[in-house]
Coordinates of C-alpha atoms in Angstrom, one line a residue:
M1 CA 70.6 64.1 79.6
A2 CA 71.8 66.8 82.0
R3 CA 75.5 67.5 82.1
K4 CA 77.1 66.6 85.4
R5 CA 78.5 69.6 87.3
K6 CA 82.2 69.6 88.0
E7 CA 83.3 69.4 91.6
I8 CA 84.9 72.6 93.0
I9 CA 88.1 70.7 93.8
D10 CA 88.4 69.6 90.2
I11 CA 87.9 73.1 88.9
L12 CA 90.6 74.4 91.3
L13 CA 92.9 71.7 90.0
E14 CA 92.2 72.7 86.4
M15 CA 92.8 76.4 87.3
G16 CA 96.3 75.4 88.6
V17 CA 95.4 76.7 92.1
L18 CA 95.7 73.3 93.7
K19 CA 98.2 70.4 93.2
A20 CA 97.3 66.7 93.3
A21 CA 98.7 66.4 96.9
A22 CA 96.6 69.4 98.1
V23 CA 93.5 67.8 96.5
A24 CA 94.0 64.6 98.3
Q25 CA 94.6 66.5 101.6
A26 CA 91.4 68.5 101.1
N27 CA 89.3 65.5 100.2
A28 CA 90.5 63.6 103.3
E29 CA 89.8 66.5 105.6
A30 CA 86.3 67.1 104.1
A31 CA 85.4 63.4 104.6
K32 CA 86.7 63.5 108.2
T33 CA 85.0 66.8 109.2
K34 CA 81.9 66.5 107.0
K35 CA 82.4 70.1 105.9
P36 CA 82.1 71.3 102.3
V37 CA 85.3 70.8 100.5
E38 CA 85.6 74.5 99.5
Q39 CA 85.3 75.4 103.2
V40 CA 88.1 73.0 104.0
V41 CA 90.3 74.4 101.2
L42 CA 89.8 77.9 102.6
N43 CA 90.4 76.8 106.2
L44 CA 93.6 75.0 105.2
K45 CA 94.7 78.1 103.2
L46 CA 95.2 75.9 100.2
A47 CA 93.4 78.6 98.0
S48 CA 92.2 82.1 98.5
E49 CA 88.6 83.3 98.8
E50 CA 89.0 84.8 95.4
D51 CA 90.1 81.5 93.8
I52 CA 87.2 79.6 95.4
T53 CA 84.7 82.3 94.3
K54 CA 85.9 82.1 90.7
A55 CA 85.7 78.3 90.8
L56 CA 82.1 78.6 92.1
A57 CA 81.3 81.0 89.2
I58 CA 82.6 78.5 86.7
Q59 CA 80.8 75.6 88.4
N60 CA 77.4 77.5 88.3
D61 CA 78.0 79.2 84.9
M62 CA 77.8 82.6 86.5
E63 CA 79.7 85.9 86.0
Y64 CA 82.4 86.7 88.5
I65 CA 82.5 90.3 89.6
D66 CA 85.6 91.9 91.3
L67 CA 83.8 94.7 93.3
D68 CA 87.1 96.5 93.9
Q69 CA 87.6 96.9 90.1
N70 CA 83.9 97.7 89.3
M71 CA 82.6 101.0 90.5
L72 CA 79.1 100.7 92.0
A73 CA 77.1 103.7 91.0
A74 CA 75.3 105.6 93.8
S75 CA 72.1 105.6 91.8
D76 CA 72.0 101.7 91.8
F77 CA 71.7 101.4 95.5
K78 CA 68.1 102.7 95.4
L79 CA 67.2 99.6 93.4
L80 CA 67.2 97.5 96.5
P81 CA 65.8 98.4 100.0
E82 CA 68.4 98.8 102.7
D83 CA 66.9 96.0 104.8
I84 CA 67.3 93.5 101.9
I85 CA 70.9 94.5 101.3
R86 CA 71.8 94.2 105.0
R87 CA 69.8 91.0 105.7
H88 CA 70.8 89.0 102.7
Q89 CA 74.3 90.5 102.2
V90 CA 73.7 91.3 98.5
L91 CA 74.4 94.3 96.3
P92 CA 72.5 95.8 93.3
L93 CA 74.5 96.1 90.1
G94 CA 72.0 98.0 87.9
M95 CA 69.4 96.9 85.4
D96 CA 70.2 95.0 82.2
K97 CA 67.5 94.1 79.6
G98 CA 64.7 94.4 82.1
K99 CA 66.5 92.3 84.7
L100 CA 67.9 93.5 88.0
R101 CA 71.5 92.3 88.4
I102 CA 72.3 91.3 92.0
V103 CA 75.7 90.4 93.4
I104 CA 75.6 87.4 95.8
S105 CA 78.3 85.3 97.4
D106 CA 76.8 81.8 97.6
P107 CA 75.1 80.4 94.5
N108 CA 73.9 77.4 96.5
D109 CA 71.8 79.5 99.0
L110 CA 68.5 78.8 97.3
E111 CA 66.5 80.1 100.2
T112 CA 68.0 83.6 99.8
L113 CA 67.4 83.5 96.0
E114 CA 63.8 82.5 96.4
A115 CA 63.3 85.2 99.1
L116 CA 64.7 87.9 96.7
R117 CA 62.5 86.8 93.8
F118 CA 59.4 86.8 96.0
R119 CA 60.2 90.2 97.7
L120 CA 61.3 92.0 94.5
N121 CA 58.7 90.5 92.2
K122 CA 60.8 91.1 89.1
P123 CA 63.3 89.1 87.0
I124 CA 66.8 89.0 88.6
E125 CA 70.2 87.9 87.3
T126 CA 72.8 86.9 89.8
C127 CA 76.5 87.5 89.7
L128 CA 79.1 86.2 92.1
A129 CA 81.6 88.1 94.3
E130 CA 83.6 87.3 97.4
K131 CA 81.6 87.4 100.6
S132 CA 84.3 89.7 102.3
Q133 CA 84.1 92.1 99.4
I134 CA 80.3 92.3 99.6
K135 CA 80.4 92.9 103.3
R136 CA 83.1 95.6 103.0
H137 CA 81.1 97.5 100.3
I138 CA 77.9 97.2 102.4
D139 CA 79.7 98.6 105.5
R140 CA 81.1 101.4 103.4
L141 CA 77.8 102.1 101.7
F142 CA 76.0 102.6 105.0
S143 CA 78.8 104.4 106.9
E144 CA 77.6 107.7 108.2
E145 CA 79.8 109.9 106.0
Q146 CA 79.3 107.7 102.9
R147 CA 75.5 107.7 103.4
S148 CA 75.3 111.5 103.9
I149 CA 77.4 112.4 100.8
D150 CA 75.8 109.8 98.5
E151 CA 72.3 110.9 99.7
M152 CA 73.1 114.6 99.1
V153 CA 74.6 113.9 95.6
R154 CA 71.4 111.9 94.7
R155 CA 69.1 114.6 96.1
M156 CA 71.0 117.4 94.2
S157 CA 70.8 115.3 91.0
V158 CA 67.0 115.6 91.3
D159 CA 66.9 119.2 92.6
R160 CA 68.0 121.3 89.7
G161 CA 67.6 124.5 91.6
T162 CA 70.4 123.9 94.2
S163 CA 72.3 127.0 94.8
I164 CA 74.0 129.1 97.4
D165 CA 73.8 132.8 98.2
V166 CA 77.4 134.0 97.8
K167 CA 76.9 137.7 98.3
V168 CA 79.6 139.2 100.5
G169 CA 78.4 140.0 103.9
E170 CA 75.3 137.8 103.8
K171 CA 74.4 136.1 107.0
K172 CA 71.7 133.8 105.6
E173 CA 73.9 130.7 105.4
T174 CA 72.8 127.8 107.7
D175 CA 74.2 124.4 108.3
E176 CA 71.1 123.0 106.7
A177 CA 71.9 124.4 103.2
P178 CA 72.5 121.4 101.0
I179 CA 75.8 122.7 99.5
I180 CA 77.2 123.6 102.9
R181 CA 76.4 120.2 104.2
L182 CA 77.9 118.5 101.1
V183 CA 81.1 120.4 101.4
T184 CA 81.4 119.8 105.1
A185 CA 80.7 116.1 104.6
I186 CA 83.4 115.8 101.8
I187 CA 86.0 117.5 104.0
T188 CA 85.1 115.3 107.1
E189 CA 85.2 112.1 105.1
A190 CA 88.6 113.0 103.6
V191 CA 90.1 113.6 107.1
K192 CA 88.7 110.4 108.5
A193 CA 90.0 108.5 105.4
R194 CA 93.6 109.7 106.2
A195 CA 93.7 111.7 103.0
S196 CA 96.4 114.3 102.5
D197 CA 94.7 116.3 99.8
I198 CA 91.2 116.9 98.4
H199 CA 90.9 117.6 94.7
I200 CA 87.9 119.4 93.3
E201 CA 88.3 119.2 89.5
P202 CA 85.7 120.7 87.1
M203 CA 85.4 118.7 83.8
K204 CA 83.3 119.1 80.7
D205 CA 80.1 117.4 82.0
R206 CA 80.9 116.8 85.7
V207 CA 83.0 117.8 88.7
R208 CA 85.4 115.1 89.8
V209 CA 86.2 114.7 93.5
R210 CA 89.3 112.8 94.4
Y211 CA 91.2 112.2 97.7
R212 CA 95.0 111.5 97.8
I213 CA 95.5 108.7 100.3
D214 CA 99.0 107.4 101.0
G215 CA 100.3 109.4 98.0
V216 CA 97.8 107.9 95.5
C217 CA 94.7 109.7 94.1
V218 CA 91.4 107.8 94.7
Q219 CA 88.2 108.9 92.9
R220 CA 85.4 109.6 95.4
D221 CA 82.6 110.8 93.3
N222 CA 81.4 112.8 90.2
L223 CA 79.2 115.7 91.1
R224 CA 76.6 117.2 88.7
K225 CA 78.0 120.1 86.7
Q226 CA 75.2 122.4 88.0
V227 CA 76.7 122.3 91.5
Q228 CA 80.2 123.3 90.4
A229 CA 79.7 127.1 91.0
P230 CA 78.1 126.8 94.4
V231 CA 80.6 124.2 95.7
L232 CA 83.6 126.3 94.5
A233 CA 82.0 129.4 96.0
R234 CA 81.4 127.7 99.3
L235 CA 85.1 126.6 99.5
K236 CA 86.3 130.0 98.5
I237 CA 84.2 131.7 101.2
M238 CA 85.5 129.3 103.8
S239 CA 89.1 129.9 102.8
G240 CA 88.8 133.7 102.6
M241 CA 89.3 134.0 98.8
D242 CA 87.7 136.6 96.5
I243 CA 84.7 134.7 95.1
A244 CA 84.3 137.2 92.3
E245 CA 87.9 136.7 91.0
K246 CA 88.0 133.6 88.7
R247 CA 90.8 134.6 86.3
V248 CA 93.9 134.4 88.5
P249 CA 95.2 131.7 91.0
Q250 CA 94.4 132.3 94.7
D251 CA 95.5 130.9 98.0
G252 CA 93.5 130.6 101.2
R253 CA 93.3 128.8 104.5
I254 CA 90.5 127.0 106.4
K255 CA 90.5 126.0 110.0
M256 CA 87.8 123.4 110.9
D257 CA 86.9 121.2 113.8
V258 CA 86.7 117.5 112.8
D259 CA 85.8 115.1 115.6
G260 CA 87.1 117.5 118.2
T261 CA 90.4 118.1 116.5
D262 CA 91.3 121.5 114.9
I263 CA 92.5 120.7 111.3
D264 CA 94.1 123.3 109.0
F265 CA 93.5 123.2 105.3
R266 CA 95.7 125.0 102.8
V267 CA 93.5 125.9 99.8
S268 CA 94.7 126.6 96.3
S269 CA 92.6 127.6 93.3
L270 CA 93.8 127.5 89.7
P271 CA 91.8 128.7 86.7
A272 CA 91.4 125.8 84.2
Y273 CA 89.6 125.2 80.9
H274 CA 86.3 123.9 82.5
G275 CA 86.5 126.2 85.6
E276 CA 88.6 126.7 88.7
S277 CA 90.3 123.6 90.1
L278 CA 90.6 123.6 93.9
V279 CA 93.0 121.6 96.0
L280 CA 92.7 121.4 99.8
R281 CA 96.0 120.3 101.5
I282 CA 95.1 118.7 104.9
L283 CA 97.5 119.8 107.6
R284 CA 97.2 117.5 110.6
P285 CA 99.1 118.6 113.8
D286 CA 100.0 114.9 114.5
N287 CA 101.8 114.6 111.2
V288 CA 104.8 116.5 112.5
K289 CA 104.8 115.0 115.9
I290 CA 105.6 111.4 114.9
G291 CA 109.2 111.7 116.0
I292 CA 112.4 111.2 113.9
Q293 CA 112.7 107.6 114.8
R294 CA 109.3 106.7 113.4
M295 CA 110.0 108.3 110.0
G296 CA 111.6 105.1 108.7
F297 CA 115.3 105.5 109.6
E298 CA 117.4 102.4 110.0
E299 CA 119.4 102.5 113.2
D300 CA 122.7 103.4 111.5
E301 CA 121.1 106.2 109.4
Y302 CA 119.3 107.5 112.5
Q303 CA 122.6 107.9 114.4
R304 CA 124.2 109.7 111.4
F305 CA 121.2 112.0 111.1
K306 CA 121.3 112.9 114.8
K307 CA 125.1 113.5 114.5
V308 CA 124.5 116.0 111.6
I309 CA 121.7 118.0 113.2
S310 CA 123.7 118.3 116.4
R311 CA 126.6 120.2 114.8
P312 CA 127.0 123.9 115.7
N313 CA 127.1 125.2 112.1
G314 CA 126.9 124.3 108.4
I315 CA 124.1 123.5 106.0
F316 CA 121.9 120.4 106.1
L317 CA 119.9 120.0 102.9
V318 CA 116.9 117.7 102.4
T319 CA 116.0 117.0 98.7
G320 CA 113.3 115.3 96.8
P321 CA 110.2 116.0 94.7
T322 CA 107.0 117.6 96.0
G323 CA 105.2 115.4 98.5
S324 CA 108.2 113.3 99.5
G325 CA 108.1 114.4 103.2
K326 CA 110.9 117.0 103.2
T327 CA 108.9 119.4 105.4
T328 CA 108.0 116.6 107.9
T329 CA 111.7 115.6 108.2
L330 CA 112.8 119.2 108.8
Y331 CA 110.0 119.8 111.4
G332 CA 111.0 116.6 113.1
A333 CA 114.6 117.9 113.4
M334 CA 113.3 121.2 114.7
A335 CA 111.2 119.5 117.3
E336 CA 114.3 117.6 118.6
L337 CA 116.4 120.8 118.6
N338 CA 113.8 123.1 120.1
T339 CA 115.2 123.6 123.6
A340 CA 115.2 126.6 125.9
D341 CA 118.9 127.3 125.2
R342 CA 118.5 127.6 121.5
K343 CA 116.9 130.3 119.4
I344 CA 115.3 129.0 116.2
I345 CA 114.0 131.1 113.4
T346 CA 112.3 129.9 110.2
A347 CA 111.4 131.4 106.9
E348 CA 108.6 129.5 105.2
D349 CA 106.2 129.8 102.3
P350 CA 103.7 129.1 103.7
V351 CA 103.9 128.3 107.5
E352 CA 102.2 124.9 107.5
Y353 CA 102.4 124.0 111.2
N354 CA 102.9 126.2 114.3
F355 CA 105.6 125.2 116.8
P356 CA 105.6 126.8 120.3
G357 CA 109.1 128.3 121.0
I358 CA 110.1 128.7 117.4
N359 CA 110.0 132.1 115.6
Q360 CA 108.2 131.3 112.3
C361 CA 108.2 133.9 109.5
Q362 CA 105.8 133.8 106.6
V363 CA 107.1 134.8 103.1
R364 CA 104.9 137.5 101.5
E365 CA 106.1 138.2 98.0
A366 CA 103.3 140.7 97.3
I367 CA 104.8 143.2 99.9
G368 CA 108.4 142.3 99.1
L369 CA 108.9 140.1 102.1
T370 CA 111.0 137.5 100.3
F371 CA 113.2 134.6 101.6
G372 CA 116.3 136.8 101.0
K373 CA 114.9 139.7 103.0
I374 CA 113.8 137.5 105.9
L375 CA 117.1 135.7 106.0
R376 CA 119.1 139.0 106.2
S377 CA 116.8 140.3 109.0
M378 CA 116.9 137.1 111.0
L379 CA 120.7 137.1 111.1
R380 CA 120.4 140.3 113.2
Q381 CA 118.2 138.4 115.6
A382 CA 121.2 136.2 116.8
P383 CA 119.7 132.8 116.1
N384 CA 121.4 129.5 116.7
I385 CA 119.4 127.6 114.1
I386 CA 117.8 128.8 110.9
L387 CA 115.3 127.0 108.7
V388 CA 114.8 128.2 105.1
G389 CA 111.7 126.6 103.5
E390 CA 113.4 126.2 100.1
I391 CA 116.5 127.5 98.4
R392 CA 115.0 128.8 95.1
D393 CA 117.6 131.1 93.7
L394 CA 121.2 132.4 94.0
E395 CA 120.3 135.2 96.5
V396 CA 118.8 132.8 99.1
A397 CA 121.6 130.3 98.5
E398 CA 124.3 132.9 99.1
V399 CA 122.7 134.3 102.3
A400 CA 122.1 130.7 103.7
I401 CA 125.8 129.8 103.0
Q402 CA 127.0 133.1 104.6
A403 CA 124.9 132.2 107.7
A404 CA 126.4 128.8 107.8
L405 CA 130.0 130.1 107.5
T406 CA 129.4 132.6 110.3
G407 CA 128.4 130.0 112.9
H408 CA 124.8 129.2 112.3
L409 CA 123.2 125.8 111.7
V410 CA 121.0 126.1 108.6
F411 CA 118.3 123.7 107.4
S412 CA 116.7 123.9 104.0
T413 CA 115.2 121.9 101.1
L414 CA 116.1 121.6 97.4
H415 CA 114.3 120.0 94.5
T416 CA 116.7 117.4 93.1
N417 CA 116.3 113.7 92.4
D418 CA 119.1 112.5 94.6
A419 CA 121.6 113.7 97.2
P420 CA 124.7 114.3 95.0
S421 CA 122.7 116.3 92.5
A422 CA 122.2 119.0 95.2
I423 CA 125.8 119.9 94.9
T424 CA 125.7 120.4 91.2
R425 CA 122.4 122.2 91.4
L426 CA 123.8 124.9 93.8
I427 CA 126.9 125.4 91.5
D428 CA 124.5 125.7 88.5
M429 CA 122.6 128.4 90.4
G430 CA 125.9 130.4 90.6
V431 CA 127.2 129.6 94.0
K432 CA 131.0 129.4 94.0
P433 CA 132.2 125.7 94.3
F434 CA 134.5 126.5 97.3
L435 CA 131.6 127.9 99.2
V436 CA 129.4 124.8 98.5
A437 CA 132.3 122.5 99.5
S438 CA 133.0 124.4 102.8
S439 CA 129.5 125.1 104.0
I440 CA 127.5 122.0 103.4
Q441 CA 127.7 119.3 106.1
A442 CA 125.3 116.7 104.6
V443 CA 122.6 116.2 102.0
M444 CA 119.7 113.8 102.4
A445 CA 117.4 112.7 99.6
Q446 CA 114.2 111.0 100.5
R447 CA 111.0 109.4 99.1
L448 CA 107.8 108.0 100.7
V449 CA 106.8 104.4 100.0
R450 CA 103.4 102.9 101.1
T451 CA 103.7 100.4 103.9
L452 CA 101.9 97.1 103.8
C453 CA 98.7 96.8 105.9
D454 CA 99.6 94.8 109.1
Q455 CA 96.2 93.2 109.2
C456 CA 96.2 91.6 105.8
K457 CA 99.7 91.4 104.4
Q458 CA 100.6 87.9 103.2
A459 CA 103.9 86.1 102.6
D460 CA 104.5 86.0 98.8
L461 CA 105.3 82.4 98.1
D462 CA 106.0 83.2 94.4
P463 CA 107.5 86.7 94.3
D464 CA 108.1 88.5 91.0
R465 CA 111.7 87.6 90.3
R466 CA 111.9 90.2 87.5
M467 CA 110.9 93.0 89.9
L468 CA 113.3 91.8 92.5
S469 CA 116.1 91.6 89.9
L470 CA 115.2 95.1 88.8
L471 CA 115.9 96.3 92.4
G472 CA 119.2 94.5 92.4
F473 CA 118.4 91.7 94.8
T474 CA 120.8 88.7 94.6
E475 CA 119.9 85.1 95.5
Q476 CA 122.2 85.4 98.6
E477 CA 120.3 88.5 99.8
L478 CA 117.0 86.6 99.4
A479 CA 118.1 83.3 100.9
G480 CA 116.0 82.5 104.0
K481 CA 114.1 85.8 103.7
T482 CA 110.3 86.1 103.5
I483 CA 108.9 88.6 101.0
F484 CA 105.4 90.0 101.7
K485 CA 102.7 91.1 99.3
A486 CA 99.7 93.3 99.5
S487 CA 96.3 91.6 100.0
G488 CA 93.5 94.0 101.0
C489 CA 91.0 94.3 103.7
A490 CA 88.5 96.7 105.2
A491 CA 91.2 98.4 107.4
C492 CA 93.2 99.5 104.3
N493 CA 90.2 100.0 102.0
N494 CA 91.3 96.9 100.1
T495 CA 94.5 98.6 98.8
G496 CA 96.8 96.3 100.8
F497 CA 98.7 99.4 102.1
R498 CA 98.1 101.6 105.1
G499 CA 100.4 104.6 105.8
R500 CA 103.8 105.5 104.4
I501 CA 107.4 105.4 105.5
G502 CA 110.5 107.2 104.3
I503 CA 113.4 105.7 102.4
F504 CA 116.6 107.8 102.7
E505 CA 119.9 108.6 101.0
M506 CA 122.3 110.4 103.3
M507 CA 125.4 111.9 101.7
M508 CA 128.0 113.1 104.2
M509 CA 130.5 115.7 103.0
T510 CA 133.7 113.8 103.4
N511 CA 137.1 115.2 102.3
E512 CA 136.8 113.2 99.0
V513 CA 133.3 114.6 98.2
R514 CA 134.4 118.2 99.2
E515 CA 137.4 117.9 96.8
L516 CA 135.2 116.7 94.0
A517 CA 132.7 119.5 94.6
F518 CA 135.5 122.1 94.6
K519 CA 136.5 120.7 91.1
R520 CA 132.9 121.0 89.8
S521 CA 132.7 117.2 89.3
P522 CA 129.4 115.9 87.8
A523 CA 126.8 114.3 89.9
G524 CA 127.7 110.8 88.8
V525 CA 131.3 111.1 90.0
L526 CA 130.1 112.6 93.3
R527 CA 127.7 109.7 93.7
K528 CA 130.4 107.0 93.2
A529 CA 132.6 108.7 95.7
A530 CA 129.8 109.0 98.2
K531 CA 128.9 105.3 97.8
A532 CA 132.6 104.4 98.2
T533 CA 132.6 106.2 101.6
G534 CA 129.5 104.4 102.9
M535 CA 126.4 106.2 101.5
K536 CA 123.4 104.0 101.4
T537 CA 121.3 104.9 98.3
L538 CA 117.5 105.3 98.1
L539 CA 117.4 101.9 96.4
D540 CA 119.5 100.2 99.1
D541 CA 117.3 101.6 101.9
G542 CA 114.2 100.5 99.9
K543 CA 115.6 97.0 99.7
V544 CA 116.0 96.9 103.5
K545 CA 112.3 97.9 103.8
V546 CA 111.3 95.1 101.5
I547 CA 113.3 92.4 103.4
N548 CA 111.9 93.7 106.7
G549 CA 108.3 93.1 105.3
L550 CA 107.4 96.8 105.5
T551 CA 106.7 97.3 101.8
T552 CA 106.9 95.6 98.4
A553 CA 109.5 95.5 95.7
R554 CA 107.0 97.0 93.2
E555 CA 106.3 99.9 95.5
V556 CA 110.0 100.7 95.9
A557 CA 110.5 100.4 92.1
R558 CA 107.6 102.8 91.6
V559 CA 109.1 105.6 93.6
T560 CA 112.7 105.1 92.7
Q561 CA 112.7 104.1 89.1
A562 CA 110.4 106.9 88.1
E563 CA 113.2 109.3 89.1
G564 CA 115.9 107.4 87.3
I565 CA 117.6 106.1 90.4
L566 CA 118.0 102.6 88.9
A567 CA 120.1 104.0 86.1
D568 CA 123.3 103.2 88.0

């Protein structure tokens, strides 16, 4: 006697997704509308598409596949013709014991299953995935950039003779050369995907290609080891590097038109065990034109920031690790201060973005053009405002402080974890405490957190209390507030996040803080004094972003706890 199949509603109840009241509501609505109960559950938002798909898999004794956690190999796509994939909204998942594994979304669509068996004329095994996931992967598979890159990778996997003529001075390169088209396609796709970096990383048996999107590395593909040399050579030619030199690090620059926009790429090569590793930093002109207000400042912090940068002299420091948005913040301040009545000079290594009306100097260590030398020279140019890319040593620190004490407004960056640590860092460099105390006007630490995708973020009805407690939230702070969580959709590549925003910690040099700096007090003491006089910490600002629905508690914890901010 055949076993009776469980109803979807009962499976959802057993899974703990639905409560008895929700089951009664769904059954009543299904009887009234004559719609399948799973469709009713989804329409009433009693369960997610993922929950219903998992229940369908249990009901039909099928394997559930999370396509976002299972990488679909490019070679698998040729197992099914494109028209079948598009028409029936299915995906191939490779061969297993002579059977073709196919991902479908509806196990009850017998017509589609029969059509697949008839058309393919081979044994098939079906797995279940969410309809929206399958559609998103199909759209991605057949997008113009995805198709061109995957096709070139597949073609080069067959063509073992792929190479590129890299002789200096040769003019035989054409846009039809496979390697040239592959490199161009990778760069173009990365720009359109909002990546900030492209990583080309040789490994033992392959070349890994990754994009950094919203601060997180995402693997794009694995290229065949045989194309390593020509791909690296092509990028080195484009960036003006010496292609014959593979023993020492090199730097270069590429300027390329992508969809009608001139994009600059800062290229760095580093000799590694399995070959040279290349990183392309994508420098978009729009990145520094977003305006100070759109960087993530709360209104009170924005007013304090404007007050500091409007002062006639002193030093304003921005601190944080690499990739925390320090340069963008400084350029935002420069853009606001760049008026006809002010002379602005910068010393940068390298000059990332060009600003009309600002005199920008490139540091060139090889010829002795250091930060210190540029700083001394620029003081003879009678500037109002000076920007120093980074205070790296005592020489630069002393010249910057001298400039501040002689009537100049100086902006610079420092690598410290928080704002108070900048004071102790300068003193540790050898700067006299009384000079630090008298010249610095304010120090601002910052981080970048990923922002929730506006198209798919959802209210978190059962937030992680442990994570909220870790950030220091109290029940009073959470009362009546809605916490949001990441969901995932096509717009955000199913990450749940799209874009980044800053969280800030602004320490003003009050009389109390200056006195402590003069006494060489440790960073912890400075921090307590700054908080007592109104400093909002990185964590405090992050909590505001969580309450406002801009990001998640886990994301704030990721960028703050990693730096030890939660210690106090």
